[in-house]
Short mmCIF file of C-alpha atoms in Angstrom, two decimals:
data_model
loop_
_atom_site.label_atom_id
_atom_site.label_comp_id
_atom_site.label_asym_id
_atom_site.label_seq_id
_atom_site.Cartn_x
_atom_site.Cartn_y
_atom_site.Cartn_z
CA MET A 70 -1.80 -14.27 -27.70
CA SER A 71 -3.83 -16.31 -30.18
CA TYR A 72 -7.24 -17.87 -29.69
CA ILE A 73 -9.78 -19.78 -31.75
CA ILE A 74 -13.26 -18.55 -32.62
CA LYS A 75 -15.51 -21.59 -32.94
CA THR A 76 -17.84 -22.09 -35.91
CA LYS A 77 -21.53 -22.92 -35.49
CA SER A 78 -20.89 -26.60 -36.21
CA GLU A 79 -18.05 -26.66 -33.67
CA ILE A 80 -20.23 -24.97 -31.07
CA LYS A 81 -22.92 -27.61 -31.62
CA LYS A 82 -20.37 -30.37 -30.98
CA MET A 83 -19.03 -28.54 -27.92
CA ARG A 84 -22.56 -28.31 -26.50
CA THR A 85 -22.83 -32.09 -26.78
CA SER A 86 -19.42 -32.68 -25.18
CA GLY A 87 -20.16 -30.24 -22.38
CA LYS A 88 -23.51 -31.86 -21.62
CA LEU A 89 -21.93 -35.32 -21.50
CA ALA A 90 -19.19 -34.15 -19.10
CA ALA A 91 -21.84 -32.60 -16.82
CA GLU A 92 -23.84 -35.84 -16.87
CA VAL A 93 -20.85 -37.78 -15.55
CA LEU A 94 -20.72 -35.50 -12.49
CA GLU A 95 -24.47 -35.92 -11.99
CA MET A 96 -24.20 -39.70 -12.28
CA ILE A 97 -21.31 -40.20 -9.85
CA LYS A 98 -22.90 -38.34 -6.92
CA LYS A 99 -24.91 -41.33 -5.65
CA TYR A 100 -21.75 -43.44 -5.35
CA LEU A 101 -19.80 -40.96 -3.19
CA ARG A 102 -19.80 -42.13 0.41
CA PRO A 103 -17.30 -43.14 3.08
CA ASN A 104 -15.29 -46.31 2.30
CA ILE A 105 -15.36 -46.08 -1.51
CA SER A 106 -11.92 -45.90 -3.13
CA THR A 107 -11.02 -43.29 -5.71
CA GLU A 108 -10.08 -46.17 -8.03
CA ASP A 109 -13.68 -47.42 -7.81
CA ILE A 110 -14.94 -43.89 -8.57
CA ASN A 111 -12.60 -43.77 -11.58
CA GLN A 112 -13.82 -47.14 -12.88
CA ILE A 113 -17.50 -46.17 -12.56
CA CYS A 114 -16.87 -42.93 -14.47
CA HIS A 115 -14.70 -44.68 -17.06
CA ASP A 116 -17.35 -47.28 -17.83
CA TYR A 117 -20.12 -44.68 -17.94
CA ILE A 118 -18.18 -42.45 -20.36
CA ILE A 119 -17.25 -45.29 -22.71
CA TYR A 120 -20.23 -47.64 -22.59
CA GLU A 121 -23.16 -45.35 -21.71
CA LYS A 122 -22.12 -42.14 -23.44
CA LYS A 123 -20.00 -43.64 -26.25
CA ALA A 124 -17.34 -41.03 -25.56
CA ILE A 125 -13.63 -40.99 -24.68
CA PRO A 126 -12.14 -40.06 -21.28
CA ALA A 127 -9.69 -37.31 -22.27
CA CYS A 128 -7.46 -37.60 -19.20
CA LEU A 129 -6.54 -41.25 -19.80
CA GLY A 130 -3.06 -41.23 -21.32
CA TYR A 131 -2.92 -37.43 -21.63
CA HIS A 132 0.81 -36.68 -21.26
CA GLY A 133 0.99 -40.04 -19.51
CA PHE A 134 -1.79 -39.47 -16.95
CA PRO A 135 -2.78 -43.00 -15.90
CA LYS A 136 -6.51 -42.66 -15.12
CA SER A 137 -9.74 -41.45 -16.72
CA ILE A 138 -10.61 -38.73 -14.19
CA CYS A 139 -8.90 -36.63 -11.50
CA THR A 140 -9.88 -37.09 -7.85
CA SER A 141 -8.47 -34.41 -5.53
CA ILE A 142 -9.19 -34.86 -1.82
CA ASN A 143 -8.84 -32.28 0.99
CA ASP A 144 -5.37 -30.67 0.58
CA VAL A 145 -4.98 -31.89 -3.01
CA VAL A 146 -5.41 -28.86 -5.25
CA CYS A 147 -5.68 -30.67 -8.60
CA HIS A 148 -4.59 -33.68 -10.70
CA GLY A 149 -5.15 -36.25 -7.93
CA ILE A 150 -4.67 -39.77 -9.35
CA PRO A 151 -7.36 -42.33 -8.46
CA ASN A 152 -5.94 -45.16 -6.37
CA LYS A 153 -7.42 -48.28 -4.78
CA LYS A 154 -5.65 -47.39 -1.52
CA LYS A 155 -7.13 -43.89 -1.37
CA ILE A 156 -10.42 -44.41 0.48
CA LEU A 157 -12.97 -41.66 1.11
CA LYS A 158 -13.82 -41.08 4.74
CA GLU A 159 -16.44 -39.12 6.66
CA GLY A 160 -15.70 -35.39 6.52
CA ASP A 161 -13.60 -35.44 3.33
CA ILE A 162 -14.10 -33.00 0.49
CA ILE A 163 -13.28 -34.18 -3.01
CA ASN A 164 -13.04 -32.51 -6.39
CA ILE A 165 -13.90 -34.74 -9.32
CA ASP A 166 -12.61 -33.40 -12.64
CA ILE A 167 -14.14 -34.82 -15.82
CA THR A 168 -13.01 -34.20 -19.39
CA ILE A 169 -14.56 -36.17 -22.24
CA ILE A 170 -14.08 -36.25 -26.00
CA LYS A 171 -17.09 -36.73 -28.28
CA ASP A 172 -16.80 -36.37 -32.07
CA ASN A 173 -13.25 -34.99 -31.58
CA TYR A 174 -14.36 -32.12 -29.28
CA HIS A 175 -13.74 -31.74 -25.55
CA GLY A 176 -16.01 -30.95 -22.60
CA ASP A 177 -14.31 -30.14 -19.28
CA THR A 178 -15.89 -29.60 -15.86
CA SER A 179 -15.35 -30.26 -12.15
CA LYS A 180 -17.08 -29.78 -8.83
CA MET A 181 -16.67 -30.42 -5.13
CA PHE A 182 -18.50 -33.14 -3.21
CA LEU A 183 -18.86 -33.24 0.58
CA ILE A 184 -18.55 -36.71 2.10
CA GLY A 185 -20.85 -37.22 5.07
CA LYS A 186 -20.76 -34.56 7.76
CA THR A 187 -18.02 -32.03 6.95
CA SER A 188 -16.57 -29.10 8.87
CA ILE A 189 -17.89 -25.55 8.68
CA LEU A 190 -14.58 -24.53 7.07
CA SER A 191 -14.90 -27.21 4.37
CA LYS A 192 -18.44 -26.13 3.50
CA ARG A 193 -17.50 -22.45 3.42
CA LEU A 194 -14.41 -23.03 1.28
CA CYS A 195 -16.43 -24.99 -1.29
CA LYS A 196 -19.19 -22.37 -1.26
CA ILE A 197 -16.80 -19.48 -1.88
CA ALA A 198 -15.00 -21.40 -4.65
CA GLN A 199 -18.29 -22.00 -6.44
CA GLU A 200 -19.54 -18.45 -5.91
CA SER A 201 -16.28 -17.01 -7.27
CA LEU A 202 -16.80 -18.99 -10.48
CA TYR A 203 -20.43 -17.84 -10.74
CA LEU A 204 -19.44 -14.20 -10.23
CA SER A 205 -16.99 -14.43 -13.12
CA LEU A 206 -19.67 -15.92 -15.38
CA LYS A 207 -21.89 -12.89 -14.86
CA LEU A 208 -19.39 -10.42 -16.32
CA ILE A 209 -18.54 -12.38 -19.49
CA ARG A 210 -19.58 -10.73 -22.73
CA PRO A 211 -17.84 -9.54 -25.91
CA GLY A 212 -15.43 -6.64 -25.36
CA ILE A 213 -14.51 -7.46 -21.75
CA PRO A 214 -10.72 -7.76 -21.19
CA LEU A 215 -9.73 -11.23 -20.07
CA TYR A 216 -8.06 -10.08 -16.84
CA LYS A 217 -11.45 -9.00 -15.47
CA ILE A 218 -12.29 -12.69 -14.93
CA GLY A 219 -9.31 -13.16 -12.65
CA GLU A 220 -9.85 -9.82 -10.95
CA ILE A 221 -13.40 -10.59 -9.82
CA ILE A 222 -12.42 -14.09 -8.64
CA GLN A 223 -9.37 -12.90 -6.67
CA ASN A 224 -11.24 -10.00 -5.06
CA TYR A 225 -14.09 -12.21 -3.89
CA VAL A 226 -11.87 -15.04 -2.63
CA GLU A 227 -9.50 -12.76 -0.71
CA LYS A 228 -12.40 -10.73 0.73
CA ASN A 229 -13.52 -14.04 2.26
CA ASN A 230 -10.04 -14.69 3.71
CA PHE A 231 -9.05 -17.47 1.34
CA SER A 232 -6.30 -17.49 -1.30
CA VAL A 233 -6.12 -18.12 -5.05
CA VAL A 234 -3.70 -20.65 -6.57
CA LYS A 235 -1.73 -18.87 -9.31
CA GLU A 236 0.23 -21.74 -10.85
CA TYR A 237 -2.77 -23.28 -12.63
CA CYS A 238 -5.34 -21.63 -14.84
CA GLY A 239 -8.30 -22.08 -17.15
CA HIS A 240 -7.76 -22.48 -20.88
CA GLY A 241 -9.25 -22.39 -24.31
CA ILE A 242 -10.75 -25.72 -25.32
CA GLY A 243 -12.15 -27.37 -28.44
CA ARG A 244 -10.55 -29.96 -30.68
CA ASN A 245 -7.60 -29.73 -28.29
CA PHE A 246 -7.81 -30.26 -24.53
CA HIS A 247 -5.80 -27.09 -23.90
CA GLU A 248 -5.81 -24.12 -26.28
CA GLU A 249 -5.11 -20.41 -26.02
CA PRO A 250 -5.91 -18.22 -24.19
CA HIS A 251 -4.87 -18.84 -20.59
CA ILE A 252 -7.63 -17.86 -18.15
CA LEU A 253 -5.94 -16.59 -14.98
CA HIS A 254 -7.88 -16.60 -11.72
CA TYR A 255 -6.12 -13.51 -10.39
CA LYS A 256 -5.70 -10.00 -11.73
CA ASN A 257 -2.98 -9.56 -14.32
CA LYS A 258 -3.52 -6.60 -16.66
CA GLU A 259 -1.13 -8.09 -19.21
CA ASN A 260 -3.83 -10.72 -19.79
CA ASN A 261 -5.80 -8.08 -21.70
CA ILE A 262 -7.18 -9.64 -24.88
CA LEU A 263 -10.83 -8.77 -25.42
CA LEU A 264 -13.47 -11.47 -25.30
CA LYS A 265 -15.19 -12.19 -28.62
CA LYS A 266 -18.34 -14.07 -29.53
CA GLY A 267 -17.52 -17.70 -30.32
CA MET A 268 -14.63 -18.08 -27.87
CA ILE A 269 -14.88 -21.19 -25.69
CA PHE A 270 -12.75 -21.64 -22.59
CA THR A 271 -12.75 -23.04 -19.07
CA ILE A 272 -12.84 -21.08 -15.84
CA GLU A 273 -11.66 -23.23 -12.93
CA PRO A 274 -10.60 -21.30 -9.81
CA MET A 275 -8.64 -23.29 -7.22
CA ILE A 276 -8.77 -21.68 -3.81
CA ASN A 277 -7.02 -22.58 -0.57
CA ALA A 278 -8.08 -22.20 3.04
CA GLY A 279 -4.51 -21.22 3.92
CA ASN A 280 -1.63 -19.90 1.82
CA PRO A 281 -1.72 -19.98 -2.00
CA GLN A 282 1.58 -21.87 -2.37
CA VAL A 283 1.42 -25.40 -3.81
CA ARG A 284 3.79 -28.31 -4.39
CA CYS A 285 3.75 -31.12 -6.95
CA MET A 286 4.36 -34.60 -5.55
CA LYS A 287 7.61 -35.98 -6.97
CA ASP A 288 6.57 -39.62 -6.57
CA ASP A 289 3.91 -39.40 -9.28
CA GLY A 290 4.67 -36.07 -11.01
CA TRP A 291 0.98 -35.11 -11.11
CA THR A 292 -0.64 -34.65 -7.70
CA VAL A 293 -0.58 -30.99 -6.60
CA LYS A 294 -1.06 -30.24 -2.89
CA THR A 295 -1.20 -27.11 -0.77
CA LYS A 296 2.22 -26.41 0.68
CA ASP A 297 0.81 -25.72 4.16
CA ARG A 298 -1.52 -28.77 4.00
CA SER A 299 -4.60 -26.55 4.17
CA LEU A 300 -7.80 -27.54 2.39
CA SER A 301 -8.34 -26.64 -1.28
CA ALA A 302 -11.48 -26.44 -3.43
CA GLN A 303 -12.18 -26.00 -7.13
CA TYR A 304 -15.15 -25.64 -9.47
CA GLU A 305 -14.89 -25.61 -13.25
CA HIS A 306 -17.13 -24.88 -16.21
CA THR A 307 -16.63 -24.71 -19.96
CA VAL A 308 -18.21 -21.49 -21.28
CA LEU A 309 -19.08 -20.01 -24.67
CA VAL A 310 -19.00 -16.22 -25.21
CA THR A 311 -22.32 -15.23 -26.84
CA ASP A 312 -23.70 -11.94 -28.21
CA TYR A 313 -24.62 -10.52 -24.82
CA GLY A 314 -23.16 -12.86 -22.20
CA CYS A 315 -22.09 -16.47 -21.92
CA ASP A 316 -23.52 -19.94 -22.22
CA VAL A 317 -22.34 -22.48 -19.67
CA LEU A 318 -21.85 -25.60 -21.78
CA THR A 319 -21.22 -27.86 -18.78
CA ARG A 320 -24.16 -26.67 -16.67
CA ARG A 321 -25.70 -29.48 -14.62
CA ASN A 322 -29.47 -29.97 -14.52
CA ASN A 323 -29.87 -29.09 -10.85
CA GLU A 324 -27.46 -26.17 -10.96
CA LYS A 325 -28.90 -22.81 -9.98
CA ILE A 326 -27.19 -20.33 -12.28
CA SER A 327 -29.07 -17.20 -13.26
CA GLN A 328 -30.82 -17.65 -16.60
CA LYS A 329 -29.59 -14.16 -17.51
CA LEU A 330 -26.25 -15.78 -18.27
CA PHE A 331 -27.72 -17.82 -21.07
CA ASN A 332 -28.01 -16.12 -24.43
CA LYS A 333 -28.42 -19.07 -26.76
CA ASN A 334 -26.28 -18.90 -29.87
#
């Protein structure tokens, strides 16, 4: 399996892209309420990316994807297409997935938002999804085999009686949206390349309240849902492997991640 070690100048550009992607998620929060359509959310993000941040929404037109962001509600695992008929309602959970391009380099991140008063299950699912991502960040450093990321995520998720989606994974990222290596969110010892300083990739566990099986909707060819219609949650960060740990390039300002993770390059 091949992978790309980023140069200092590339890392600098990736820091900028990551920060911009995080800022989109920070910006959109105040608009998320019952009765807003996912098309309206898409348009707000689109305009902010292009006109405020002078960047490019990477999803728009990517392999034919028709919108600038992904909006995945409740039982939608990933790749939900914004739609004027899809209206948020009280109790929904939604993942908003943002990827931007700035100076030819990508920044990719997503998080869950709770709409109004949500169920205990919804809150717990989102909490465990986020914590599984954070646990994986803590073990990243040069010399660690890649499968350890998936192992720690799977163990934590299943210990909490949820399941990990196996069909979709994290990925290297840089000039290209998707690069090697694949970052699995479950243990697979064949995924054994060793992490090296300068690698940049996404970790984006998708976890389900029910069974791990998913199905892709044939009517649009993008939207992925849980097969048993159970809830699904996902968090995603773009990370840089540093000398002694990792740097979370898409960290949001209000995000409480241990500073021990950050060894500035």
